[in-house]
Tab-separated table of C-alpha atoms and ligand atoms in Angstrom:
chain	number	residue	atom	x	y	z
A	1	MET	CA	98.829	-62.585	393.381
A	2	LYS	CA	96.246	-60.159	392.729
A	3	GLN	CA	96.600	-56.924	394.371
A	4	SER	CA	93.644	-56.333	396.763
A	5	ARG	CA	91.865	-52.988	396.246
A	6	PRO	CA	93.487	-50.123	398.384
A	7	GLU	CA	91.655	-47.689	400.648
A	8	VAL	CA	92.084	-44.111	400.044
A	9	PHE	CA	92.046	-41.643	402.892
A	10	LYS	CA	91.795	-37.950	402.632
A	11	PHE	CA	92.513	-35.444	405.634
A	12	GLY	CA	91.109	-31.875	405.523
A	13	GLY	CA	92.727	-28.688	406.673
A	14	VAL	CA	91.537	-29.058	410.104
A	15	ALA	CA	92.539	-32.872	410.376
A	16	VAL	CA	96.006	-31.715	409.335
A	17	GLY	CA	95.806	-28.295	411.128
A	18	ASN	CA	98.310	-28.924	413.933
A	19	ALA	CA	100.635	-31.648	415.146
A	20	GLU	CA	98.006	-33.270	417.511
A	21	ALA	CA	95.632	-33.531	414.487
A	22	ILE	CA	98.339	-35.097	412.299
A	23	ARG	CA	98.951	-37.669	415.150
A	24	ILE	CA	95.457	-38.769	415.211
A	25	ALA	CA	95.467	-39.001	411.298
A	26	LEU	CA	98.562	-40.986	411.430
A	27	ALA	CA	96.584	-43.333	413.752
A	28	HIS	CA	94.005	-43.865	411.275
A	29	VAL	CA	96.554	-44.547	408.549
A	30	ARG	CA	98.337	-47.023	410.798
A	31	ARG	CA	95.263	-48.841	411.522
A	32	ALA	CA	94.479	-49.210	408.013
A	33	ALA	CA	97.948	-49.849	406.486
A	34	PRO	CA	99.285	-51.285	404.285
A	35	ASN	CA	97.279	-50.728	400.893
A	36	VAL	CA	96.366	-47.132	401.733
A	37	ALA	CA	96.923	-43.853	399.698
A	38	VAL	CA	96.577	-40.692	401.525
A	39	VAL	CA	95.393	-37.356	400.073
A	40	VAL	CA	96.056	-34.211	402.175
A	41	SER	CA	94.812	-30.490	402.270
A	42	ALA	CA	96.823	-27.561	403.229
A	43	MET	CA	96.512	-26.668	406.899
A	44	ASN	CA	93.352	-24.550	407.563
A	45	GLY	CA	94.058	-21.255	406.868
A	46	ILE	CA	96.988	-21.582	404.596
A	47	THR	CA	95.449	-21.252	401.178
A	48	ASP	CA	93.735	-18.108	402.196
A	49	LEU	CA	97.102	-16.937	403.541
A	50	LEU	CA	98.664	-17.836	400.151
A	51	LEU	CA	95.872	-16.065	398.238
A	52	ASP	CA	95.970	-12.988	400.150
A	53	ALA	CA	99.841	-12.778	399.950
A	54	GLY	CA	99.525	-12.810	396.047
A	55	GLN	CA	96.990	-9.960	396.316
A	56	ALA	CA	99.212	-8.122	398.770
A	57	ALA	CA	102.108	-8.612	396.364
A	58	LEU	CA	100.035	-7.131	393.473
A	59	ARG	CA	99.361	-4.253	395.757
A	60	ARG	CA	102.985	-3.956	396.569
A	61	ASP	CA	102.106	-4.138	400.263
A	62	ARG	CA	105.443	-5.729	401.246
A	63	GLY	CA	104.682	-5.628	404.962
A	64	ARG	CA	101.817	-8.051	404.418
A	65	CYS	CA	103.712	-10.226	401.953
A	66	GLU	CA	106.578	-10.560	404.614
A	67	ASP	CA	103.970	-11.258	407.438
A	68	ALA	CA	102.411	-14.173	405.309
A	69	ALA	CA	105.906	-15.692	404.520
A	70	VAL	CA	106.697	-15.718	408.114
A	71	GLU	CA	103.332	-17.330	409.124
A	72	LEU	CA	103.777	-19.763	406.615
A	73	GLU	CA	107.202	-20.759	407.774
A	74	ALA	CA	106.351	-20.556	411.361
A	75	ARG	CA	103.209	-22.890	410.920
A	76	HIS	CA	105.105	-25.486	409.216
A	77	MET	CA	108.255	-25.334	411.285
A	78	LEU	CA	105.991	-25.931	414.360
A	79	LEU	CA	104.944	-29.048	412.809
A	80	VAL	CA	108.365	-30.439	412.150
A	81	ALA	CA	109.624	-29.436	415.520
A	82	GLU	CA	106.739	-31.343	417.122
A	83	LEU	CA	106.405	-34.362	414.757
A	84	ILE	CA	109.862	-35.190	413.698
A	85	ALA	CA	112.447	-35.996	416.261
A	86	SER	CA	115.237	-37.939	414.045
A	87	LYS	CA	117.795	-35.374	412.941
A	88	HIS	CA	118.418	-36.497	409.345
A	89	ARG	CA	114.682	-36.338	408.739
A	90	ALA	CA	114.087	-33.010	410.325
A	91	GLU	CA	116.890	-31.460	408.309
A	92	GLU	CA	115.743	-32.618	405.219
A	93	ILE	CA	112.016	-31.576	405.710
A	94	THR	CA	113.117	-28.290	407.042
A	95	GLY	CA	115.108	-27.759	403.833
A	96	VAL	CA	112.074	-28.471	401.873
A	97	ILE	CA	110.020	-25.907	404.004
A	98	LEU	CA	112.712	-23.199	403.729
A	99	ASP	CA	113.087	-23.609	400.182
A	100	SER	CA	109.294	-23.235	399.755
A	101	VAL	CA	109.252	-20.058	401.658
A	102	ARG	CA	112.185	-18.694	399.817
A	103	GLU	CA	110.518	-19.394	396.697
A	104	MET	CA	107.188	-17.703	397.924
A	105	ARG	CA	109.114	-14.578	398.699
A	106	SER	CA	110.711	-14.347	395.198
A	107	MET	CA	107.501	-14.833	393.524
A	108	MET	CA	105.988	-12.217	395.756
A	109	GLU	CA	108.585	-9.884	394.729
A	110	SER	CA	108.186	-10.659	390.910
A	111	ILE	CA	104.543	-10.210	391.173
A	112	ALA	CA	105.271	-6.749	392.785
A	113	VAL	CA	107.715	-5.785	390.170
A	114	LEU	CA	105.640	-6.938	387.489
A	115	GLU	CA	102.425	-5.716	388.736
A	116	GLU	CA	100.992	-9.112	387.385
A	117	LEU	CA	99.475	-12.074	389.027
A	118	THR	CA	98.821	-14.579	386.473
A	119	PRO	CA	96.431	-17.592	387.114
A	120	ARG	CA	99.593	-19.739	386.687
A	121	ALA	CA	101.522	-17.875	389.258
A	122	GLN	CA	98.812	-17.900	391.554
A	123	ASP	CA	98.582	-21.819	391.257
A	124	VAL	CA	102.315	-22.068	391.979
A	125	LEU	CA	101.992	-19.988	394.949
A	126	VAL	CA	99.073	-21.856	396.558
A	127	ALA	CA	100.449	-25.186	395.752
A	128	ARG	CA	102.961	-24.952	398.431
A	129	GLY	CA	100.334	-25.377	401.016
A	130	GLU	CA	99.299	-28.771	400.087
A	131	ARG	CA	102.871	-30.007	399.124
A	132	ALA	CA	104.485	-28.720	402.423
A	133	VAL	CA	101.724	-30.742	404.395
A	134	ALA	CA	102.167	-33.735	402.219
A	135	ARG	CA	106.056	-33.624	402.902
A	136	ILE	CA	105.592	-33.269	406.616
A	137	PHE	CA	102.954	-35.895	406.738
A	138	THR	CA	105.132	-38.437	404.862
A	139	ALA	CA	107.993	-37.651	407.311
A	140	ALA	CA	105.979	-37.696	410.322
A	141	ALA	CA	104.483	-41.213	409.140
A	142	GLN	CA	108.023	-42.622	408.557
A	143	GLU	CA	108.968	-41.091	412.170
A	144	VAL	CA	106.290	-43.608	413.614
A	145	GLY	CA	107.383	-46.687	411.384
A	146	ILE	CA	104.807	-46.257	408.825
A	147	ASP	CA	106.469	-46.971	405.303
A	148	ALA	CA	105.220	-43.817	403.690
A	149	ILE	CA	106.246	-42.241	400.536
A	150	TYR	CA	105.374	-38.823	398.807
A	151	VAL	CA	104.102	-38.832	395.343
A	152	ASP	CA	103.271	-35.401	393.789
A	153	ALA	CA	99.736	-35.000	392.508
A	154	ILE	CA	101.128	-33.487	389.376
A	155	ASP	CA	102.262	-36.884	388.231
A	156	ILE	CA	98.887	-38.431	388.688
A	157	ILE	CA	96.002	-36.078	388.429
A	158	ARG	CA	96.122	-35.067	384.789
A	159	THR	CA	93.546	-32.400	383.557
A	160	GLU	CA	92.316	-31.141	380.253
A	161	ARG	CA	90.399	-28.126	379.132
A	162	ARG	CA	86.469	-28.865	378.740
A	163	LEU	CA	84.145	-25.919	378.004
A	164	GLY	CA	86.589	-23.367	379.410
A	165	THR	CA	87.022	-25.221	382.667
A	166	LEU	CA	89.613	-27.868	383.808
A	167	TRP	CA	88.473	-31.262	383.935
A	168	PRO	CA	90.457	-34.649	384.894
A	169	ASN	CA	91.120	-36.824	382.255
A	170	LEU	CA	90.032	-39.811	384.089
A	171	ALA	CA	91.633	-42.379	381.690
A	172	LYS	CA	94.922	-40.597	381.884
A	173	CYS	CA	94.744	-40.376	385.622
A	174	GLU	CA	94.192	-44.054	385.881
A	175	ARG	CA	97.119	-44.848	383.573
A	176	ALA	CA	99.271	-42.585	385.875
A	177	ALA	CA	98.270	-44.104	388.911
A	178	LYS	CA	99.023	-47.616	387.460
A	179	LYS	CA	102.400	-46.429	387.011
A	180	HIS	CA	103.204	-44.101	389.805
A	181	VAL	CA	101.026	-45.417	392.603
A	182	LEU	CA	99.907	-48.902	392.387
A	183	PRO	CA	103.429	-50.359	392.430
A	184	LEU	CA	104.333	-48.572	395.548
A	185	LEU	CA	101.211	-49.670	397.236
A	186	ALA	CA	102.021	-53.324	396.163
A	187	GLU	CA	105.454	-52.907	397.813
A	188	GLY	CA	103.451	-52.272	401.118
A	189	LYS	CA	104.066	-48.392	400.935
A	190	VAL	CA	101.588	-45.949	402.032
A	191	VAL	CA	101.565	-43.287	399.317
A	192	VAL	CA	101.049	-39.539	400.387
A	193	ILE	CA	99.744	-37.063	397.770
A	194	PRO	CA	98.921	-33.447	398.252
A	195	GLY	CA	95.596	-32.460	397.281
A	196	TYR	CA	94.117	-29.559	395.235
A	197	ILE	CA	96.826	-29.578	392.707
A	198	ALA	CA	97.153	-31.243	389.368
A	199	SER	CA	98.787	-31.026	386.145
A	200	GLY	CA	97.244	-28.942	383.076
A	201	PRO	CA	96.814	-29.654	379.552
A	202	ASP	CA	100.522	-28.534	378.829
A	203	GLY	CA	101.946	-30.256	381.885
A	204	SER	CA	102.341	-27.046	383.995
A	205	LEU	CA	100.746	-26.958	387.502
A	206	VAL	CA	97.173	-26.270	388.030
A	207	THR	CA	94.702	-26.284	390.877
A	208	LEU	CA	91.262	-27.816	391.135
A	209	GLY	CA	89.285	-24.866	392.662
A	210	ARG	CA	88.594	-24.135	396.496
A	211	GLY	CA	87.852	-27.000	398.496
A	212	GLY	CA	89.043	-29.243	395.660
A	213	SER	CA	91.164	-31.847	397.596
A	214	ASP	CA	88.057	-33.900	398.202
A	215	PHE	CA	87.886	-33.937	394.403
A	216	SER	CA	91.379	-34.718	394.082
A	217	ALA	CA	90.938	-37.685	396.551
A	218	ALA	CA	87.843	-38.954	394.590
A	219	ILE	CA	90.109	-38.983	391.366
A	220	VAL	CA	92.852	-40.789	393.174
A	221	ALA	CA	90.224	-43.265	394.575
A	222	ARG	CA	89.004	-44.076	391.054
A	223	SER	CA	92.364	-44.142	389.585
A	224	VAL	CA	93.746	-46.986	392.032
A	225	GLY	CA	90.402	-48.897	391.921
A	226	ALA	CA	89.866	-48.270	395.599
A	227	ARG	CA	87.478	-50.225	397.658
A	228	ALA	CA	86.331	-47.227	399.671
A	229	LEU	CA	87.411	-43.424	400.029
A	230	THR	CA	87.073	-41.914	403.528
A	231	LEU	CA	87.213	-38.150	403.865
A	232	TYR	CA	88.407	-37.258	407.468
A	233	LYS	CA	87.045	-34.042	408.520
A	234	GLU	CA	86.140	-32.012	411.679
A	235	VAL	CA	82.607	-32.773	411.440
A	236	ASP	CA	80.944	-36.122	412.019
A	237	GLY	CA	79.253	-36.447	408.676
A	238	LEU	CA	76.629	-34.833	406.339
A	239	MET	CA	73.702	-33.594	408.411
A	240	THR	CA	70.062	-33.295	407.922
A	241	ALA	CA	70.305	-29.635	408.511
A	242	ASP	CA	72.867	-27.099	409.716
A	243	PRO	CA	72.897	-27.589	413.526
A	244	LYS	CA	73.487	-23.719	414.087
A	245	SER	CA	69.766	-23.291	412.681
A	246	VAL	CA	68.346	-26.578	413.641
A	247	PRO	CA	69.569	-27.870	416.970
A	248	ALA	CA	67.792	-31.247	416.500
A	249	ALA	CA	69.949	-31.894	413.328
A	250	ARG	CA	71.284	-35.409	412.972
A	251	VAL	CA	74.132	-36.974	411.093
A	252	ILE	CA	72.649	-38.826	408.032
A	253	ALA	CA	73.946	-42.452	408.117
A	254	ASP	CA	73.527	-43.074	404.399
A	255	LEU	CA	72.933	-41.175	401.345
A	256	HIS	CA	72.927	-41.796	397.589
A	257	TYR	CA	75.495	-40.290	395.587
A	258	ARG	CA	72.937	-38.137	393.909
A	259	GLU	CA	71.529	-36.935	397.119
A	260	ALA	CA	75.006	-35.941	398.380
A	261	ALA	CA	75.803	-34.166	395.167
A	262	GLU	CA	72.416	-32.311	395.373
A	263	LEU	CA	73.186	-31.229	399.022
A	264	ALA	CA	76.715	-30.277	398.066
A	265	TYR	CA	75.507	-28.337	395.012
A	266	TYR	CA	72.811	-26.641	397.237
A	267	GLY	CA	75.245	-25.270	399.739
A	268	ALA	CA	76.110	-28.023	402.272
A	269	LYS	CA	79.705	-27.076	402.678
A	270	VAL	CA	80.954	-30.419	403.862
A	271	LEU	CA	81.604	-31.915	400.615
A	272	HIS	CA	82.953	-30.518	397.347
A	273	PRO	CA	80.143	-30.897	394.827
A	274	ARG	CA	82.231	-32.598	392.153
A	275	THR	CA	83.392	-35.432	394.701
A	276	MET	CA	80.927	-38.170	393.640
A	277	ILE	CA	81.579	-37.687	389.807
A	278	PRO	CA	84.658	-40.004	389.753
A	279	LEU	CA	83.263	-42.499	392.137
A	280	VAL	CA	79.721	-43.436	390.625
A	281	ASP	CA	80.403	-45.634	387.683
A	282	ARG	CA	82.871	-47.524	389.852
A	283	ARG	CA	80.505	-47.676	392.616
A	284	ILE	CA	83.159	-46.799	395.174
A	285	PRO	CA	81.523	-45.970	398.488
A	286	LEU	CA	82.460	-42.602	400.027
A	287	TYR	CA	82.631	-41.853	403.846
A	288	VAL	CA	82.662	-38.652	405.601
A	289	ARG	CA	83.959	-39.149	409.029
A	290	ASN	CA	85.139	-37.055	412.023
A	291	SER	CA	89.061	-37.445	412.394
A	292	PHE	CA	88.811	-36.424	415.940
A	293	HIS	CA	85.838	-38.784	416.921
A	294	GLY	CA	87.406	-42.190	416.278
A	295	THR	CA	83.969	-44.183	417.199
A	296	SER	CA	81.515	-41.936	415.018
A	297	ALA	CA	80.391	-43.909	411.929
A	298	GLY	CA	79.861	-41.022	409.670
A	299	THR	CA	78.003	-40.812	406.752
A	300	ARG	CA	78.174	-43.566	404.060
A	301	ILE	CA	77.681	-42.211	400.403
A	302	ALA	CA	77.034	-44.995	397.717
A	303	GLY	CA	74.942	-46.086	394.865
A	304	ASP	CA	73.129	-48.948	396.462
A	305	VAL	CA	71.179	-46.670	398.887
A	306	LYS	CA	67.388	-47.200	398.710
A	307	PRO	CA	64.984	-44.411	399.302
A	308	GLY	CA	64.065	-45.958	402.636
A	309	ALA	CA	61.842	-44.637	405.252
A	310	TYR	CA	62.830	-40.987	404.629
A	311	PRO	CA	61.723	-39.510	401.366
A	312	VAL	CA	63.288	-36.262	402.535
A	313	LYS	CA	66.648	-36.649	404.093
A	314	ALA	CA	68.214	-33.319	404.371
A	315	LEU	CA	67.412	-29.557	404.194
A	316	THR	CA	69.960	-26.870	403.073
A	317	ALA	CA	70.012	-23.133	403.156
A	318	ILE	CA	71.649	-20.687	400.940
A	319	HIS	CA	71.647	-17.359	402.600
A	320	ARG	CA	72.120	-13.821	401.318
A	321	GLN	CA	70.463	-14.217	398.046
A	322	ALA	CA	68.382	-11.979	395.938
A	323	LEU	CA	65.325	-12.591	393.803
A	324	VAL	CA	65.684	-10.766	390.543
A	325	SER	CA	62.381	-10.596	388.796
A	326	ILE	CA	61.248	-9.343	385.224
A	327	GLU	CA	57.514	-8.370	384.892
A	328	GLY	CA	55.328	-7.204	382.390
A	329	LYS	CA	52.132	-8.069	380.718
A	330	GLY	CA	53.725	-7.659	377.334
A	331	MET	CA	56.009	-10.600	377.964
A	332	ILE	CA	52.981	-13.044	377.531
A	333	GLY	CA	53.560	-15.222	374.501
A	334	VAL	CA	56.660	-13.356	373.668
A	335	PRO	CA	59.152	-16.177	373.036
A	336	GLY	CA	62.723	-16.010	374.184
A	337	VAL	CA	62.452	-13.842	377.173
A	338	ALA	CA	63.817	-16.375	379.597
A	339	GLY	CA	66.423	-17.338	377.119
A	340	ARG	CA	67.609	-13.716	376.505
A	341	ALA	CA	67.625	-12.940	380.189
A	342	PHE	CA	69.634	-15.928	380.927
A	343	THR	CA	72.023	-15.210	378.261
A	344	ALA	CA	72.294	-11.465	379.513
A	345	LEU	CA	73.065	-12.700	383.022
A	346	SER	CA	75.504	-15.357	382.218
A	347	GLN	CA	77.391	-12.638	379.913
A	348	ALA	CA	77.354	-10.378	382.856
A	349	GLY	CA	78.935	-13.115	384.839
A	350	HIS	CA	76.244	-14.135	386.983
A	351	SER	CA	75.678	-17.609	387.794
A	352	VAL	CA	71.744	-18.270	388.477
A	353	SER	CA	70.962	-20.548	391.191
A	354	MET	CA	67.294	-20.887	390.553
A	355	ILE	CA	64.506	-19.867	388.162
A	356	SER	CA	60.863	-19.883	388.301
A	357	GLN	CA	58.130	-18.469	385.900
A	358	ALA	CA	54.718	-17.661	386.893
A	359	SER	CA	52.284	-19.788	384.795
A	360	SER	CA	50.656	-16.696	383.293
A	361	GLU	CA	54.148	-15.904	381.865
A	362	SER	CA	53.962	-12.485	382.957
A	363	SER	CA	56.738	-12.660	385.329
A	364	ILE	CA	60.217	-14.657	385.443
A	365	CYS	CA	62.656	-14.610	388.348
A	366	PHE	CA	66.018	-15.597	389.004
A	367	VAL	CA	68.084	-15.959	392.147
A	368	VAL	CA	71.728	-14.447	392.259
A	369	PRO	CA	73.961	-13.898	395.238
A	370	GLU	CA	72.566	-10.706	396.924
A	371	GLY	CA	75.991	-8.804	396.381
A	372	GLU	CA	75.457	-9.210	392.572
A	373	ALA	CA	71.756	-8.333	392.397
A	374	ASP	CA	72.235	-4.758	391.356
A	375	HIS	CA	74.573	-5.615	388.558
A	376	ALA	CA	72.330	-8.384	387.499
A	377	VAL	CA	69.326	-5.915	387.235
A	378	ALA	CA	71.614	-3.389	385.295
A	379	ALA	CA	72.439	-6.117	382.821
A	380	LEU	CA	68.818	-7.119	382.357
A	381	GLU	CA	67.876	-3.379	381.935
A	382	GLN	CA	70.207	-3.146	379.092
A	383	ALA	CA	69.356	-6.152	377.460
A	384	PHE	CA	65.501	-5.455	377.581
A	385	ASP	CA	66.016	-1.684	376.793
A	386	SER	CA	63.681	-1.672	373.832
A	387	GLU	CA	61.027	-3.819	375.431
A	388	ARG	CA	61.011	-1.551	378.492
A	389	LYS	CA	60.493	1.566	376.208
A	390	LEU	CA	57.641	-0.077	374.519
A	391	HIS	CA	56.115	-1.034	377.832
A	392	LEU	CA	56.232	-4.780	377.213
A	393	ILE	CA	58.196	-5.074	380.372
A	394	ASP	CA	57.283	-3.004	383.068
A	395	ARG	CA	59.534	-3.862	385.819
A	396	ILE	CA	63.053	-5.301	386.394
A	397	ASP	CA	64.043	-5.345	390.192
A	398	ALA	CA	65.677	-7.255	392.892
A	399	GLU	CA	64.260	-8.233	396.139
A	400	LYS	CA	67.092	-8.828	398.663
A	401	ARG	CA	67.654	-10.566	401.921
A	402	VAL	CA	66.413	-13.901	400.619
A	403	ALA	CA	67.314	-17.452	401.402
A	404	LEU	CA	66.829	-20.489	399.327
A	405	ILE	CA	65.803	-23.577	401.137
A	406	ALA	CA	66.382	-26.834	399.433
A	407	VAL	CA	64.490	-29.989	400.340
A	408	VAL	CA	66.561	-33.085	399.319
A	409	GLY	CA	65.961	-36.732	399.002
A	410	LEU	CA	65.733	-39.682	396.689
A	411	GLY	CA	62.425	-40.682	398.102
A	412	MET	CA	60.799	-37.708	396.805
A	413	ARG	CA	60.499	-39.143	393.351
A	414	GLY	CA	58.201	-41.906	394.218
A	415	THR	CA	56.256	-40.233	397.057
A	416	SER	CA	53.386	-38.161	396.206
A	417	GLY	CA	52.689	-34.996	398.122
A	418	ILE	CA	56.138	-33.946	399.073
A	419	ALA	CA	55.666	-30.606	397.564
A	420	ALA	CA	52.428	-29.800	399.074
A	421	ARG	CA	53.723	-31.225	402.628
A	422	THR	CA	56.695	-28.781	402.212
A	423	PHE	CA	54.546	-25.833	401.421
A	424	SER	CA	52.010	-26.367	403.955
A	425	ALA	CA	54.671	-27.022	406.736
A	426	ILE	CA	56.170	-23.696	405.921
A	427	ALA	CA	52.896	-22.008	405.610
A	428	ALA	CA	51.866	-23.526	409.030
A	429	ALA	CA	54.975	-21.969	410.492
A	430	GLY	CA	53.766	-18.488	409.262
A	431	VAL	CA	56.409	-18.171	406.571
A	432	ASN	CA	55.774	-16.658	403.318
A	433	ILE	CA	57.236	-18.479	400.302
A	434	VAL	CA	58.473	-15.876	397.617
A	435	ALA	CA	59.233	-18.331	394.721
A	436	ILE	CA	59.341	-22.226	394.157
A	437	ALA	CA	61.432	-24.244	391.931
A	438	GLN	CA	61.646	-28.072	391.726
A	439	GLY	CA	64.692	-29.479	390.054
A	440	SER	CA	64.149	-31.640	387.029
A	441	SER	CA	65.927	-34.604	389.068
A	442	GLU	CA	63.044	-34.559	391.221
A	443	LEU	CA	65.539	-34.757	394.136
A	444	ASN	CA	64.912	-31.620	395.477
A	445	ILE	CA	62.223	-29.029	395.909
A	446	THR	CA	63.504	-25.269	396.386
A	447	VAL	CA	61.831	-22.464	398.083
A	448	ALA	CA	62.850	-18.896	398.352
A	449	VAL	CA	61.872	-17.268	401.724
A	450	ALA	CA	62.777	-14.083	403.205
A	451	GLU	CA	66.157	-14.355	405.072
A	452	SER	CA	64.676	-13.561	408.339
A	453	ASP	CA	62.247	-16.417	407.887
A	454	ALA	CA	64.722	-18.975	407.054
A	455	THR	CA	65.478	-20.606	410.269
A	456	ARG	CA	61.687	-20.882	410.979
A	457	ALA	CA	60.972	-22.699	407.984
A	458	LEU	CA	64.014	-24.933	408.320
A	459	LEU	CA	62.814	-25.838	411.813
A	460	ALA	CA	59.203	-26.533	410.494
A	461	LEU	CA	60.437	-28.629	407.682
A	462	HIS	CA	63.086	-30.690	409.843
A	463	ALA	CA	59.925	-31.521	412.217
A	464	GLU	CA	57.636	-32.317	409.320
A	465	TYR	CA	59.910	-34.833	407.926
A	466	GLN	CA	61.050	-36.147	411.423
A	467	LEU	CA	64.503	-35.827	410.483
A	468	HIS	CA	65.482	-35.827	414.174
A	469	LYS	CA	64.528	-39.431	414.149
A	470	ILE	CA	67.091	-40.523	411.474
A	471	ARG	CA	69.410	-43.007	412.927
A	472	PRO	CA	73.408	-43.396	412.692
A	473	LEU	CA	75.167	-46.156	410.968
A	474	ALA	CA	75.066	-49.178	413.187
A	475	ASP	CA	78.746	-50.076	412.802
A	476	THR	CA	81.638	-47.931	414.057
A	477	THR	CA	84.369	-48.919	411.649
A	478	GLY	CA	82.855	-47.452	408.620
A	479	ARG	CA	84.705	-49.655	406.312
A	480	GLU	CA	83.906	-51.943	403.423
A	481	ALA	CA	84.902	-55.549	403.913
B	1	LIG	N1	93.364	-25.997	400.576
B	1	LIG	C1	92.518	-25.787	399.416
B	1	LIG	C2	91.412	-24.910	399.924
B	1	LIG	O1	91.457	-24.449	401.067
B	1	LIG	C3	91.906	-27.285	399.081
B	1	LIG	C4	91.215	-27.914	399.881
B	1	LIG	O2	91.403	-27.637	401.104
B	1	LIG	O3	90.448	-28.747	399.557
B	1	LIG	O4	90.416	-24.674	399.196
B	2	LIG	MG1	89.975	-27.274	402.985
C-alpha cells in the first residue's frame, strides 16, 4: 500500500514553554496522529540563556554560568515532574536532562579555561535546548498513549557550505528522511525532531540561525513529502500589520509564498524568512496557527493564492534604522559610485536593507540599522576619501531615527497606481517621506519615514487599503484534505 502523505507540525518556544503548553501541543498531535512528524523549538528564553551562558563563560563569570545551569535544569525538570508520571520514563528522561546539564557545566568550564568560544562549541552548547524539549515531548507523548519516537535532527538535516553560509542539501535531507523518518511513520509512530540543529558538511553539529526551527520544519516537511506543514505559535497567524501600532489589524487568511517571504524579510517576526524555500516547488501548504486557540484557522500560505480583492495585503515596519546618504554634484555621471559604496559597506560588515538614488544621480542613500550608522559613515568616508578631497562628493552623513515601512501584496503587480495611492495616503496623514524604493519583485514598495511618524503612516495605509476588512479563513480545521 502506498504510504499517504504525512503532516508535519512545528511547535515554537512558547508553544512548548511550560507543561500546560505541551499538553495542548500533544492534543493537536493526538488529533492528527498517526502519520505526523513533529519539530520542536527550545522552550522560550532557553536559547538566549544558553548563548548568554557561553558569553559568561568566556568572561569567566562563573556565577552567571552556574545560574544558567541551575535554571536550565529547573525549567526542564519541572516539565518532567508535571508531564511524566511513570517511574521508568521519568528516571530515563531525568538522566538525559542531568547529563545535558553536566555537559553544559563542563563546556562552560573549558570555555573559561581556554578563553575561547568557537562557533562549534557555541552550537553544541545551544543545541541542548531543542534536544531536551524533543526528548521530554517524546516521553510526554508516550505517557498519554501516543506512540512517539525521538529522531535527532543531525541524522536528517544535512547541510553544506554555500557562499560562506550553511545551506541544507535538500536531496541529502530527502534521502535521510526516507531512511530515518518515513519507515517509522509507516509503522504508525509519531516522530519527534529537535528544530534549529543540523549536521554540517563534516558531520558535526551546526545550527540554522536564530528562529531557525521554522526552517527545520520546512526542510522536514519537504523531505517526508508532507501534505501540509503547520507552525503552531502563540499568535493567530500573519497579520495585516503589527496590532501594537494598528489596533484594527487582522489575521490574513491566505498569502502567497512570495508575499509571506517578503513580509518575513521585511521584519514580520512571526516567520523565519527562509521557511518558504523548501516548500515552494513541492507546493506544500504552510499554516501558521495559534496553538492556544484551537478554533482559529490561522494563515494559509501556498502557491495557489490569487491576488484577489486586496492588491496590498500587509504592512510591516522596521524600526530604528538610519538613512546614510552620499551627496555631491561631482557624482553625476561618475560610474560605479553606488557599486563602490555597496562594496565598502559590505566589507565593513553592514547589510543594507534599502537603496535609492535620486534621478539626478547627485545623491545615493542606503538604509542600515541605526546602531551601525556611524560606522557605516566612517567606512564610506574612507572609501571615498579622494573624491571628498576633490569635492566630487560633498557630504556623507546619516539621518537617524528612521523607520522603513513596507507595503506588501501580490496584486500590486497588476494594479496600477499603488505607488501613487501609497504616497498620497502617507502625505494626507501629514507624514513626510524621506526615501522610496520599490523591490524589483514588484511585490513591495518601501518608504522611509521619521520614526516618530511611523505609526501615523501605518494607520493611514491600513485604512487606505481597507485591511481591516480582510476576512479570516472560513474553515476552522486549517487542514488539507
Ligand atoms: N531556539 C532557537 C531560537 O530561539 C530556534 C527557534 O526557536 O526557532 O532562535
Ligand atoms: Mg523560537
